[in-house]
């Protein structure tokens, strides 16, 4: 409605102090309860409480002068629109709820303080795992990477975050009770302030479901954070850890992913873009082909919110909105990051194991470490590639669907490659650490025990049947004749292995297997000698490595150094980390587990397997040594071998997770994969020192 002297106005007054159209009375939205009065470029203006105004949202009882009260009697507009009884009740209820929530939060904070303050004394953090080259290789495609301090993040990034997520963060209690209750009742998610979101990030036990009980857990942890940590600390935790899509955790990692720069170098538009991703990182991603403009729309919304909060000038808003996104194109590919998830899981197990004894899930000190590992990205890439190709080709043709591989440096015990299966996204079960029958690969131990007892490789051994085991079937041996120890091993003759075990003593074979690192249950019987008891692939690899290392122990490990980021502060300043924040593992004291002479004799037996026995397919590597293993009906097929010139040992298992037989499979097939892989390593990768 127009107000003025013009008779065409809906509210026309014949007052000389009024302009023809003095002001406009309107609603911004049809659903608005009250009206807004706006000056229409009048000569004498609008005045409310003796102050000239441009616009006013009217409330019941407001009085506005249509002209200056200093220039004489000016017409007045009195607004009369009292609340109904129902509206008044709702208003009083809202005020009561606000006061009640304030009292509740104050009481909770007081109770927590009187009761000893926050129970959260230290903050669990991620475990960042790096290859020896320094490349991050975590199972989750990179844990969060933090900048050293809150001030390292630009001010406009912090302002964009608060404008978008919680403008009241700096002075509120950290608990959004109304939003929490609303989202819990609607089961819609959201409704959480920054502190509540941090509670979910640092304590996964809070959960992600949409139930009221989860919201209550979230509120309690948020309260503990508010009592125990400053607002700046909480804000930094958010900036360090918020998920921003495509595997990026934290604004530093996201800035590197999307813009190839540090978060400290982001401009206003780039900061607003990253903040805009927070409600739905994948939905608002520029890589979302269903709605490619969503990221730009969200960025501009955040910029407008910053403008409304006074953190961005009119011209600054215009300039920022005109900036192209300019995203790194590689961010939208399937993944520019290569993770080694099976190995990352192994490293976590090593950290929590007896060697380091870290509690990575504990409330007081869990996590927040940078772990440098022994993995070699070049060797690992070849291992993954060769295993996958073999699974899709030769293995599939005989009914094998899964495989596992581990490669060690013979002398140091460094794990250079570790593949626990074909596809981690489909199955994270680690077959390197799975209990499987080794078959004839276990014959290493009875033959070693016999060599220890004075048997030589050239000694003849009877091929006559023994108990339920048939006589020799390969090489120079026959049912009524004999075979040398060398031929018995090369052609994997069961009866030769059993006779040698009896000569050395079945108990001595078990003791030797234990000395070389086999920890699984073993019985001194023929079934064990022939590989019928389940063992771990990585323990077999370690045992064979002793032979390759001249009889000396090999300390197999995947961790080379640990940095405590609670002490070092930042992943970017590890070279300046105080000594108390760095752990260099104590190396295992070398022990001579086999005499050098016995180790050398077994080395020649293993070479004979490849030169003319069951492992001929591994001869793609000229100095290969190894042993095949096949269980009944091809349920498990194994090859463990090494190359003295490469100083590498690799153990490979293939089979099916459901123990489905693959009768056409054999250890010779796995020896073929071993040869292909080790030849590729010899060609492409530098020889480990």
XYZ file of N, CA, C and O in Angstrom, residues 32-105:
296
model
N 4.121 -13.657 6.087
C 4.569 -12.796 7.174
C 3.384 -12.298 7.990
O 2.334 -11.942 7.446
N 3.569 -12.259 9.292
C 2.484 -11.777 10.168
C 2.352 -10.269 10.107
O 1.250 -9.727 10.049
N 3.485 -9.554 10.127
C 3.468 -8.095 10.204
C 3.945 -7.462 8.909
O 4.491 -8.123 8.027
N 3.723 -6.135 8.834
C 4.066 -5.357 7.654
C 5.410 -4.661 7.835
O 5.915 -4.502 8.949
N 5.952 -4.197 6.703
C 7.189 -3.422 6.691
C 6.888 -2.071 6.058
O 6.201 -1.990 5.032
N 7.393 -0.998 6.679
C 7.220 0.358 6.148
C 8.561 0.824 5.598
O 9.580 0.763 6.280
N 8.570 1.317 4.328
C 9.811 1.736 3.682
C 9.632 3.102 3.043
O 8.618 3.369 2.385
N 10.608 3.995 3.265
C 10.604 5.333 2.674
C 10.706 5.227 1.150
O 11.512 4.465 0.633
N 9.877 6.033 0.425
C 9.872 5.994 -1.040
C 10.547 7.256 -1.580
O 9.984 8.011 -2.363
N 11.785 7.518 -1.111
C 12.554 8.705 -1.516
C 11.783 9.995 -1.275
O 11.754 10.904 -2.107
N 11.155 10.054 -0.093
C 10.346 11.239 0.243
C 11.240 12.424 0.576
O 12.426 12.260 0.877
N 10.629 13.619 0.570
C 11.380 14.843 0.885
C 11.667 14.951 2.371
O 12.764 15.342 2.787
N 10.682 14.610 3.196
C 10.817 14.833 4.639
C 11.118 13.560 5.428
O 11.384 13.627 6.620
N 11.048 12.374 4.801
C 11.499 11.141 5.427
C 10.547 10.531 6.436
O 9.442 11.027 6.676
N 11.031 9.419 7.034
C 10.315 8.708 8.096
C 11.151 8.789 9.365
O 12.384 8.677 9.322
N 10.472 8.938 10.518
C 11.169 9.064 11.795
C 10.533 8.134 12.812
O 9.299 8.064 12.938
N 11.412 7.400 13.504
C 10.955 6.498 14.567
C 11.798 6.775 15.800
O 13.039 6.688 15.752
N 11.140 7.195 16.873
C 11.829 7.560 18.113
C 12.893 8.619 17.851
O 14.044 8.512 18.291
N 12.473 9.638 17.083
C 13.297 10.818 16.772
C 14.518 10.504 15.907
O 15.432 11.323 15.800
N 14.548 9.340 15.292
C 15.650 9.010 14.390
C 15.093 8.731 13.010
O 14.092 8.027 12.854
N 15.767 9.318 12.002
C 15.309 9.079 10.639
C 15.664 7.650 10.234
O 16.765 7.174 10.486
N 14.726 6.984 9.602
C 14.911 5.589 9.212
C 14.618 5.430 7.727
O 13.904 6.228 7.119
N 15.179 4.395 7.175
C 14.901 4.059 5.782
C 13.801 3.013 5.678
O 12.961 3.052 4.786
N 13.822 2.101 6.647
C 12.892 0.975 6.595
C 12.683 0.464 8.012
O 13.598 0.492 8.829
N 11.496 -0.052 8.312
C 11.219 -0.593 9.631
C 10.231 -1.741 9.505
O 9.256 -1.676 8.752
N 10.531 -2.824 10.213
C 9.586 -3.937 10.334
C 8.666 -3.598 11.503
O 9.106 -3.565 12.658
N 7.443 -3.334 11.217
C 6.508 -2.841 12.226
C 6.090 -3.935 13.202
O 5.900 -5.090 12.816
N 5.938 -3.530 14.447
C 5.403 -4.395 15.487
C 4.267 -3.651 16.193
O 4.208 -2.423 16.180
N 3.390 -4.414 16.805
C 2.238 -3.811 17.480
C 2.688 -2.696 18.426
O 3.588 -2.879 19.240
N 2.079 -1.494 18.252
C 2.386 -0.353 19.106
C 3.399 0.611 18.537
O 3.623 1.684 19.116
N 4.027 0.276 17.412
C 5.010 1.189 16.816
C 4.320 2.458 16.321
O 3.199 2.430 15.790
N 5.036 3.602 16.480
C 4.566 4.903 15.988
C 5.655 5.482 15.103
O 6.805 5.612 15.527
N 5.305 5.830 13.860
C 6.264 6.373 12.903
C 5.733 7.719 12.409
O 4.572 7.832 12.009
N 6.596 8.808 12.488
C 6.230 10.130 11.960
C 6.566 10.188 10.474
O 7.663 9.798 10.072
N 5.622 10.696 9.695
C 5.825 10.868 8.253
C 6.368 12.269 8.020
O 5.721 13.141 7.456
N 7.572 12.489 8.461
C 8.210 13.794 8.386
C 8.938 14.065 9.689
O 8.732 13.387 10.699
N 9.800 15.114 9.697
C 10.603 15.410 10.869
C 9.758 16.055 11.950
O 9.060 17.041 11.690
N 9.824 15.538 13.191
C 9.081 16.181 14.286
C 9.644 17.561 14.637
O 8.994 18.348 15.326
N 10.838 17.915 14.148
C 11.438 19.224 14.429
C 10.875 20.325 13.539
O 11.108 21.504 13.783
N 10.184 19.932 12.455
C 9.646 20.920 11.517
C 8.162 21.163 11.725
O 7.453 21.622 10.837
N 7.694 20.849 12.896
C 6.272 21.064 13.166
C 5.529 19.757 13.269
O 6.116 18.680 13.312
N 4.203 19.880 13.309
C 3.369 18.706 13.473
C 3.416 17.847 12.219
O 3.040 18.272 11.139
N 3.929 16.597 12.360
C 4.006 15.667 11.230
C 2.958 14.578 11.425
O 2.676 14.167 12.555
N 2.371 14.106 10.342
C 1.395 13.012 10.474
C 2.060 11.787 11.102
O 3.248 11.535 10.910
N 1.304 11.030 11.859
C 1.805 9.828 12.507
C 1.079 8.589 11.974
O -0.120 8.628 11.694
N 1.848 7.524 11.880
C 1.261 6.230 11.546
C 1.414 5.347 12.778
O 2.530 5.107 13.248
N 0.273 4.914 13.341
C 0.295 4.028 14.517
C -0.093 2.621 14.064
O -1.120 2.441 13.424
N 0.742 1.637 14.427
C 0.510 0.265 13.978
C -0.151 -0.518 15.105
O 0.389 -0.650 16.207
N -1.340 -1.057 14.823
C -2.115 -1.781 15.823
C -2.377 -3.199 15.298
O -3.178 -3.395 14.383
N -1.673 -4.161 15.838
C -1.853 -5.553 15.414
C -1.474 -6.475 16.581
O -0.432 -7.149 16.581
N -2.307 -6.521 17.638
C -1.977 -7.333 18.818
C -2.022 -8.829 18.493
O -2.703 -9.263 17.565
N -1.246 -9.619 19.261
C -1.262 -11.064 19.098
C -2.596 -11.637 19.567
O -3.203 -11.142 20.522
N -3.014 -12.701 18.934
C -4.181 -13.428 19.409
C -3.803 -14.187 20.671
O -2.624 -14.295 21.031
N -4.772 -14.742 21.348
C -4.501 -15.497 22.572
C -3.576 -16.675 22.287
O -2.666 -16.976 23.063
N -3.786 -17.333 21.150
C -2.948 -18.474 20.795
C -1.521 -18.033 20.497
O -0.557 -18.665 20.925
N -1.389 -16.918 19.769
C -0.057 -16.408 19.459
C 0.670 -15.962 20.722
O 1.876 -16.160 20.870
N -0.082 -15.335 21.628
C 0.520 -14.887 22.873
C 1.020 -16.076 23.697
O 2.107 -16.034 24.281
N 0.239 -17.154 23.705
C 0.658 -18.354 24.442
C 1.928 -18.938 23.838
O 2.847 -19.355 24.550
N 1.983 -18.979 22.495
C 3.175 -19.490 21.837
C 4.393 -18.637 22.128
O 5.504 -19.148 22.320
N 4.193 -17.310 22.164
C 5.290 -16.386 22.455
C 5.840 -16.618 23.858
O 7.062 -16.712 24.063
N 4.941 -16.727 24.825
C 5.367 -16.951 26.206
C 6.057 -18.309 26.357
O 7.031 -18.443 27.096
N 5.529 -19.312 25.623
C 6.148 -20.629 25.679
C 7.568 -20.588 25.121
O 8.485 -21.209 25.660
N 7.770 -19.837 24.043
C 9.099 -19.720 23.457
C 10.083 -19.064 24.403
O 11.224 -19.509 24.544
N 9.631 -17.982 25.058
C 10.510 -17.303 26.016
C 10.844 -18.229 27.179
O 11.991 -18.313 27.633
N 9.834 -18.966 27.656
C 10.062 -19.895 28.767
C 11.050 -20.981 28.370
O 11.935 -21.360 29.145
N 10.906 -21.510 27.141
C 11.820 -22.552 26.679
C 13.240 -22.021 26.567
O 14.206 -22.712 26.901
N 13.369 -20.770 26.088
C 14.695 -20.172 25.956
C 15.351 -20.016 27.320
O 16.518 -20.366 27.519
N 14.579 -19.494 28.293
C 15.117 -19.334 29.636
C 15.435 -20.692 30.257
O 16.460 -20.870 30.917
N 14.552 -21.675 30.015
C 14.766 -23.011 30.566
C 16.020 -23.661 30.011
O 16.789 -24.290 30.744
N 16.239 -23.511 28.696
C 17.435 -24.103 28.096
C 18.692 -23.433 28.612
O 19.714 -24.084 28.834
N 18.604 -22.095 28.813
C 19.764 -21.383 29.356
C 20.094 -21.890 30.751
O 21.259 -22.109 31.101
N 19.043 -22.089 31.575
C 19.265 -22.607 32.924
C 19.806 -24.033 32.882
O 20.693 -24.404 33.652
N 19.282 -24.856 31.940
C 19.730 -26.233 31.825
C 21.199 -26.304 31.446
O 21.985 -27.031 32.055
N 21.569 -25.536 30.425
C 22.965 -25.551 29.987
C 23.883 -25.024 31.079
O 24.948 -25.579 31.356
